[in-house]
Amino acid sequence: MNPAVAEVAWRGADRAGPPAYDVDRVRADFPILSREVRGKPLTFLDSGASAQKPRAVIDAVSAVYEREYANIHRGVHYLSARATELHDEAREKVRAYLNAAETREIVFTRNATEAINLVASSFAARRLREGDEILLTELEHHANIVPWQLAAERAGAAVRAAPVDDDGLVDLEAFEAMLTPRTRMVAFTHISNVLGVVTPAREMTRLAREKGIPVLIDGAQSAVHLDVDVRDLGCDFFAFTGHKLYGPSGIGVLYGKAEHLEAMPPYQGGGDMIEYVTFEKTTFAAPPERFEAGTPNISGAIGLGAAIDYVNALGRDAVAAHERDLLRYATARLSDAPGVRLFGARGEKAGIVSFLQDDVHPHDVGTILDRDGIAVRVGHHCAQPLMDRFGISGTVRASIGLYNTREEIDRLVDSLHHVKEIFG
Ligand SMILES: *Cc1c(COP(=O)(O)O)cnc(C)c1O
C-alpha cells in the first residue's frame, strides 16, 4: 500500500550506503503535526502514550465508512462480504508484522490491556493453585500487573517481581533464581514505557520456557520501536495496542500460540464466538473468533492494517535507525541541559527518555513545556512500582515517534532553560 510513501521517504535508496530518511516527507503525512499549539508549532513528544495518525490511516478508516461498511461475518450481502474481507486482510497484516505462523493466532482485542486480561483470565487463572506464583519485573505497566493480581487473588497465588538495577536493567540472575517450581506464568514488558529500556526478552523467554513456564510479553512499546518476531522470541503470548503504532484507538492484538488458544475457554460470551447455541449447551467457535465476542472494532482493525502498511512502506529498519539517532541525540542534549537527571540512560534502549529537573515537580516542568507548544508526559506513567523502586513520585517523559526531528529535541532543551529561569 501507499507506494508513494515508500518512494518519497527514501532518497537515493538505489545508491550505495544507507538511504536518507526524509523526515519532512514523513511529517507531511501526519495532518495534525502542522497545527500550532498556544501560538507555537506543535512539538509532539508523547507518542509513547499514543501516537499521531498518518493520512493513510485516517483515509482507510473514512473509506470503510464511506464505501465499504457493514457488519462482518453474518451477512450474505455484498458489503458484509467486503467488510469481512477487509477485516480478514487486517488480521493477515498483523500476522505478517509479528511473523506469527498462522492468522488464527491473532486475536483482535480493544487494546493491550484487554489482551493481557484475556490471558490472565482464560489461560493463567485456570492453572493457578494456592501458593503458586506469577513472575513479573519491576518495570511493568499497571496493565501488566493488575490483571495478574486479580487472577492470583482468586486462587491464593502470589505475584512476584524480578528486580531491576539503578539503570532499570533486569537482573537476569535474580530473574532466573525466581523461576521456581511454583512459577506458573511469566509476564514482562519488552520495552519499559517509562525508561525506554529494552529487556533481554529472548533470553528471559528461553530461561522460563526451559522450565516449562509459559511467557507473555507486553509489546505495547516494542511493536512500535523494534522489529518483533514472535517465533524468534519464542513467547507463548504477545500483546500490543493499535493506537501507539499509528493506528486507531480501540483496537489491540493478542498473539497466542495456536496450541494454547485452542485449549483456552472463551473470555467473554456472545455473538460471533459460538459454533452452536441451545439453552442447554453452547459450543464455541475456533480461535481467534472464540475470543472475539460481539461486533468487533471493524474500522479499527482495518485502520491498524493501514498503519502497518504505512510503517512497512517507510521500512522498519529505516524508522528504527531514525529513532535511534534521535534517542542518542536527545540523551546527549538532555545530559547537558541545566539540572537534568536522566533515568535509565544505560543499556539497550528505544524511543523514550525519562528525566527530572532539579527539584521541580514534573507537573510544573510539563506545564511550562506546554506553554512552548511541547507535549510530554509527566507523572508515574502507570508504573508506580517502578517509581517506588527509584524513590520518586514521577518523571518527565519525552517519547519519540517516527516523525520527530532533532529540531524538536532542541526546542525541548530550550524550553528546559525556561524552566530553569522560572524555578532557579
Ligand atoms: C501503553 C502501554 C500499555 C497499555 O496499552 P493500552 O492501549 O492502554 O491497553 C501496556 N504496557 C505498556 C508497556 C504500555 O506502554
mmCIF file of N, CA, C and O and ligand atoms in Angstrom, residues 48 111-114 116 141 143 189 191 193 218 220-221 241 243-244, ligand 1:
data_model
loop_
_atom_site.group_PDB
_atom_site.id
_atom_site.type_symbol
_atom_site.label_atom_id
_atom_site.label_comp_id
_atom_site.label_asym_id
_atom_site.label_seq_id
_atom_site.Cartn_x
_atom_site.Cartn_y
_atom_site.Cartn_z
ATOM 1 N N GLY A 48 4.645 7.844 23.077
ATOM 2 C CA GLY A 48 4.640 6.665 23.943
ATOM 3 C C GLY A 48 3.299 6.477 24.639
ATOM 4 O O GLY A 48 2.960 5.369 25.062
ATOM 5 N N ASN A 111 -7.397 -3.367 23.190
ATOM 6 C CA ASN A 111 -6.091 -2.741 23.429
ATOM 7 C C ASN A 111 -5.166 -3.790 24.064
ATOM 8 O O ASN A 111 -5.574 -4.940 24.237
ATOM 9 N N ALA A 112 -3.971 -3.384 24.425
ATOM 10 C CA ALA A 112 -3.031 -4.313 25.057
ATOM 11 C C ALA A 112 -3.565 -4.770 26.418
ATOM 12 O O ALA A 112 -3.426 -5.932 26.801
ATOM 13 N N THR A 113 -4.185 -3.847 27.121
ATOM 14 C CA THR A 113 -4.731 -4.161 28.440
ATOM 15 C C THR A 113 -5.712 -5.329 28.352
ATOM 16 O O THR A 113 -5.645 -6.277 29.145
ATOM 17 N N GLU A 114 -6.616 -5.272 27.387
ATOM 18 C CA GLU A 114 -7.592 -6.349 27.265
ATOM 19 C C GLU A 114 -6.917 -7.655 26.845
ATOM 20 O O GLU A 114 -7.297 -8.739 27.301
ATOM 21 N N ILE A 116 -3.964 -8.687 27.720
ATOM 22 C CA ILE A 116 -3.335 -9.273 28.909
ATOM 23 C C ILE A 116 -4.395 -9.843 29.853
ATOM 24 O O ILE A 116 -4.249 -10.941 30.385
ATOM 25 N N HIS A 141 4.161 -1.888 33.446
ATOM 26 C CA HIS A 141 2.991 -1.002 33.340
ATOM 27 C C HIS A 141 1.869 -1.642 34.158
ATOM 28 O O HIS A 141 1.782 -2.875 34.234
ATOM 29 N N ALA A 143 -0.979 -2.240 33.451
ATOM 30 C CA ALA A 143 -1.734 -3.183 32.617
ATOM 31 C C ALA A 143 -1.123 -4.580 32.657
ATOM 32 O O ALA A 143 -1.801 -5.568 32.368
ATOM 33 N N THR A 189 7.527 -6.755 30.272
ATOM 34 C CA THR A 189 7.487 -5.820 29.154
ATOM 35 C C THR A 189 8.735 -5.976 28.284
ATOM 36 O O THR A 189 9.804 -6.322 28.781
ATOM 37 N N ILE A 191 9.754 -3.388 26.249
ATOM 38 C CA ILE A 191 10.387 -2.075 26.413
ATOM 39 C C ILE A 191 9.650 -1.359 27.538
ATOM 40 O O ILE A 191 8.423 -1.289 27.527
ATOM 41 N N ASN A 193 7.906 1.426 29.332
ATOM 42 C CA ASN A 193 7.247 2.639 28.846
ATOM 43 C C ASN A 193 7.706 3.874 29.625
ATOM 44 O O ASN A 193 7.413 4.995 29.229
ATOM 45 N N ASP A 218 4.655 -8.163 27.048
ATOM 46 C CA ASP A 218 3.900 -6.936 26.836
ATOM 47 C C ASP A 218 4.658 -6.123 25.784
ATOM 48 O O ASP A 218 5.695 -5.531 26.073
ATOM 49 N N ALA A 220 3.511 -3.477 24.010
ATOM 50 C CA ALA A 220 2.854 -2.204 23.678
ATOM 51 C C ALA A 220 3.845 -1.189 23.127
ATOM 52 O O ALA A 220 3.513 -0.413 22.233
ATOM 53 N N GLN A 221 5.066 -1.183 23.648
ATOM 54 C CA GLN A 221 6.086 -0.256 23.131
ATOM 55 C C GLN A 221 6.955 -0.917 22.061
ATOM 56 O O GLN A 221 7.354 -0.274 21.091
ATOM 57 N N THR A 241 -0.897 -2.774 21.165
ATOM 58 C CA THR A 241 -2.048 -1.898 21.081
ATOM 59 C C THR A 241 -1.942 -1.023 19.833
ATOM 60 O O THR A 241 -0.849 -0.538 19.508
ATOM 61 N N HIS A 243 -3.169 1.967 18.897
ATOM 62 C CA HIS A 243 -3.051 3.441 18.885
ATOM 63 C C HIS A 243 -1.622 3.932 19.074
ATOM 64 O O HIS A 243 -1.313 5.068 18.713
ATOM 65 N N LYS A 244 -0.742 3.090 19.620
ATOM 66 C CA LYS A 244 0.657 3.519 19.761
ATOM 67 C C LYS A 244 1.453 3.233 18.482
ATOM 68 O O LYS A 244 2.542 3.748 18.294
HETATM 69 C C1 LIG B 1 0.536 1.750 26.802
HETATM 70 C C2 LIG B 1 1.043 0.510 27.432
HETATM 71 C C3 LIG B 1 0.170 -0.496 27.848
HETATM 72 C C4 LIG B 1 -1.321 -0.369 27.754
HETATM 73 O O1 LIG B 1 -1.791 -0.092 26.471
HETATM 74 P P1 LIG B 1 -3.356 0.177 26.303
HETATM 75 O O2 LIG B 1 -3.530 0.605 24.905
HETATM 76 O O3 LIG B 1 -3.694 1.285 27.270
HETATM 77 O O4 LIG B 1 -4.047 -1.073 26.656
HETATM 78 C C5 LIG B 1 0.709 -1.631 28.403
HETATM 79 N N1 LIG B 1 2.026 -1.787 28.522
HETATM 80 C C6 LIG B 1 2.901 -0.850 28.119
HETATM 81 C C7 LIG B 1 4.371 -1.101 28.257
HETATM 82 C C8 LIG B 1 2.438 0.331 27.558
HETATM 83 O O5 LIG B 1 3.302 1.275 27.165
#
